[in-house]
């Protein structure tokens, strides 16, 4: 199941609950791009040095579990959410060689488990175009900023401005830009609670599974 959408739209909360209800594993691919960025900064590599960053992405041992992210055995769970990583991650995510490496790791994660709930920006459009469910979860920039400030503090205006800027970078990059796929169900979470959103996704999933089964009977 592919869950895409912009930063702060509630993808993680919704994705984790959906995975728990369905008894599936859950993978946050944004945490993978953040973990590569963490390694890049730690090694003193320039995030815009395309070849050096690509080499880092290929060389690191990366583990992204629900509550623990490690890079070469070092706990990076807190730092990948910090200001330095957040400021540099868009450049790393725009690097095509990094994307090739992380997409391969994402596919292998799903292969090993026979599927799961996977969250990101390009999961339904690029990584798993045949996913059973493709969701595009979004919310207004203002609501997304308010949610982030409730979690980590700060000024809503400033956080909103940085969210708009990151959306712009993620949507305008050449490789795998953020966009809703044609066959994705779009859910605006601005005025919907988590249970309601998960309910919409489960209904859509049941409908798609039914469609597939009917398709294979023909
Ligand atoms: O979801 P997040 O804010 O943790 O994502 C961090 C960055 O990684 C963000 O700039 C978008 C990028 N990203 C991506 O390009 N592709 C993904 N599948 C997941 C995240």
Short mmCIF file of C-alpha atoms in Angstrom, two decimals, residues 82-189:
data_model
loop_
_atom_site.label_atom_id
_atom_site.label_comp_id
_atom_site.label_asym_id
_atom_site.label_seq_id
_atom_site.Cartn_x
_atom_site.Cartn_y
_atom_site.Cartn_z
CA UNK A 82 16.50 18.16 13.48
CA UNK A 83 17.04 21.44 11.72
CA UNK A 84 20.34 20.54 9.97
CA UNK A 85 19.01 17.37 8.35
CA UNK A 86 15.67 19.00 7.48
CA UNK A 87 17.52 21.88 5.80
CA UNK A 88 19.68 19.61 3.63
CA UNK A 89 17.36 16.68 2.84
CA UNK A 90 15.72 18.18 -0.28
CA UNK A 91 19.12 18.35 -2.03
CA UNK A 92 19.85 14.73 -1.13
CA UNK A 93 16.36 13.61 -2.25
CA UNK A 94 16.85 15.35 -5.61
CA UNK A 95 19.96 13.22 -6.29
CA UNK A 96 18.97 10.55 -8.86
CA UNK A 97 21.68 8.09 -7.84
CA UNK A 98 20.52 8.29 -4.21
CA UNK A 99 16.94 7.67 -5.35
CA UNK A 100 17.99 4.63 -7.37
CA UNK A 101 19.76 3.19 -4.33
CA UNK A 102 16.93 3.87 -1.87
CA UNK A 103 14.21 2.66 -4.26
CA UNK A 104 16.10 -0.65 -4.54
CA UNK A 105 16.23 -0.91 -0.75
CA UNK A 106 12.51 -0.09 -0.49
CA UNK A 107 11.60 -2.81 -3.01
CA UNK A 108 13.74 -5.31 -1.20
CA UNK A 109 12.08 -4.37 2.15
CA UNK A 110 8.66 -5.11 0.60
CA UNK A 111 9.84 -8.29 -1.16
CA UNK A 112 11.10 -9.76 2.10
CA UNK A 113 7.76 -9.13 3.83
CA UNK A 114 5.40 -9.86 0.96
CA UNK A 115 4.18 -6.23 1.08
CA UNK A 116 3.37 -3.59 3.66
CA UNK A 117 2.34 0.02 4.08
CA UNK A 118 4.95 2.34 2.58
CA UNK A 119 4.94 6.10 2.93
CA UNK A 120 6.76 8.71 0.85
CA UNK A 121 6.43 11.00 -2.16
CA UNK A 122 6.84 8.67 -5.14
CA UNK A 123 5.71 5.31 -3.80
CA UNK A 124 2.57 4.92 -5.94
CA UNK A 125 3.96 6.78 -8.96
CA UNK A 126 7.46 5.21 -9.19
CA UNK A 127 8.42 2.65 -6.55
CA UNK A 128 5.32 0.43 -6.51
CA UNK A 129 3.14 1.36 -9.51
CA UNK A 130 1.14 -1.86 -8.98
CA UNK A 131 0.33 -1.22 -5.30
CA UNK A 132 -3.06 -2.54 -4.13
CA UNK A 133 -3.85 0.89 -2.67
CA UNK A 134 -2.45 4.24 -3.74
CA UNK A 135 -3.34 7.16 -1.52
CA UNK A 136 -2.37 10.82 -1.79
CA UNK A 137 -2.80 12.28 1.70
CA UNK A 138 -2.72 16.05 1.88
CA UNK A 139 -3.83 19.08 3.96
CA UNK A 140 -3.58 22.84 3.65
CA UNK A 141 -0.13 24.34 4.41
CA UNK A 142 -1.64 26.24 7.35
CA UNK A 143 -3.09 23.12 8.97
CA UNK A 144 0.15 21.21 8.37
CA UNK A 145 2.15 24.02 10.02
CA UNK A 146 -0.22 24.12 13.00
CA UNK A 147 0.17 20.38 13.53
CA UNK A 148 3.97 20.55 13.36
CA UNK A 149 4.06 23.46 15.84
CA UNK A 150 1.81 21.52 18.23
CA UNK A 151 4.42 18.71 18.15
CA UNK A 152 7.71 20.59 18.19
CA UNK A 153 6.85 24.24 18.94
CA UNK A 154 7.92 27.31 16.95
CA UNK A 155 6.07 29.94 14.95
CA UNK A 156 3.19 28.81 12.72
CA UNK A 157 4.03 31.47 10.10
CA UNK A 158 7.67 30.39 9.90
CA UNK A 159 6.89 26.67 9.80
CA UNK A 160 4.23 27.30 7.15
CA UNK A 161 6.77 29.20 5.02
CA UNK A 162 9.31 26.36 5.29
CA UNK A 163 6.63 23.76 4.43
CA UNK A 164 5.62 25.73 1.32
CA UNK A 165 9.28 25.98 0.31
CA UNK A 166 9.91 22.25 0.80
CA UNK A 167 6.73 21.39 -1.18
CA UNK A 168 7.99 23.62 -3.97
CA UNK A 169 11.36 21.86 -4.07
CA UNK A 170 9.84 18.37 -3.82
CA UNK A 171 7.23 19.07 -6.53
CA UNK A 172 9.52 20.81 -8.99
CA UNK A 173 12.54 18.48 -8.97
CA UNK A 174 13.26 16.61 -12.19
CA UNK A 175 13.42 13.09 -10.73
CA UNK A 176 10.22 11.64 -9.23
CA UNK A 177 8.54 14.92 -8.23
CA UNK A 178 5.83 14.90 -5.59
CA UNK A 179 2.46 14.52 -7.33
CA UNK A 180 -0.77 12.58 -6.98
CA UNK A 181 -0.81 9.68 -9.44
CA UNK A 182 -3.82 9.46 -11.76
CA UNK A 183 -5.08 6.34 -10.02
CA UNK A 184 -4.47 7.53 -6.43
CA UNK A 185 -7.31 8.33 -4.03
CA UNK A 186 -6.73 11.84 -2.67
CA UNK A 187 -7.70 12.45 0.95
CA UNK A 188 -7.57 15.97 2.40
CA UNK A 189 -6.99 15.58 6.14
#
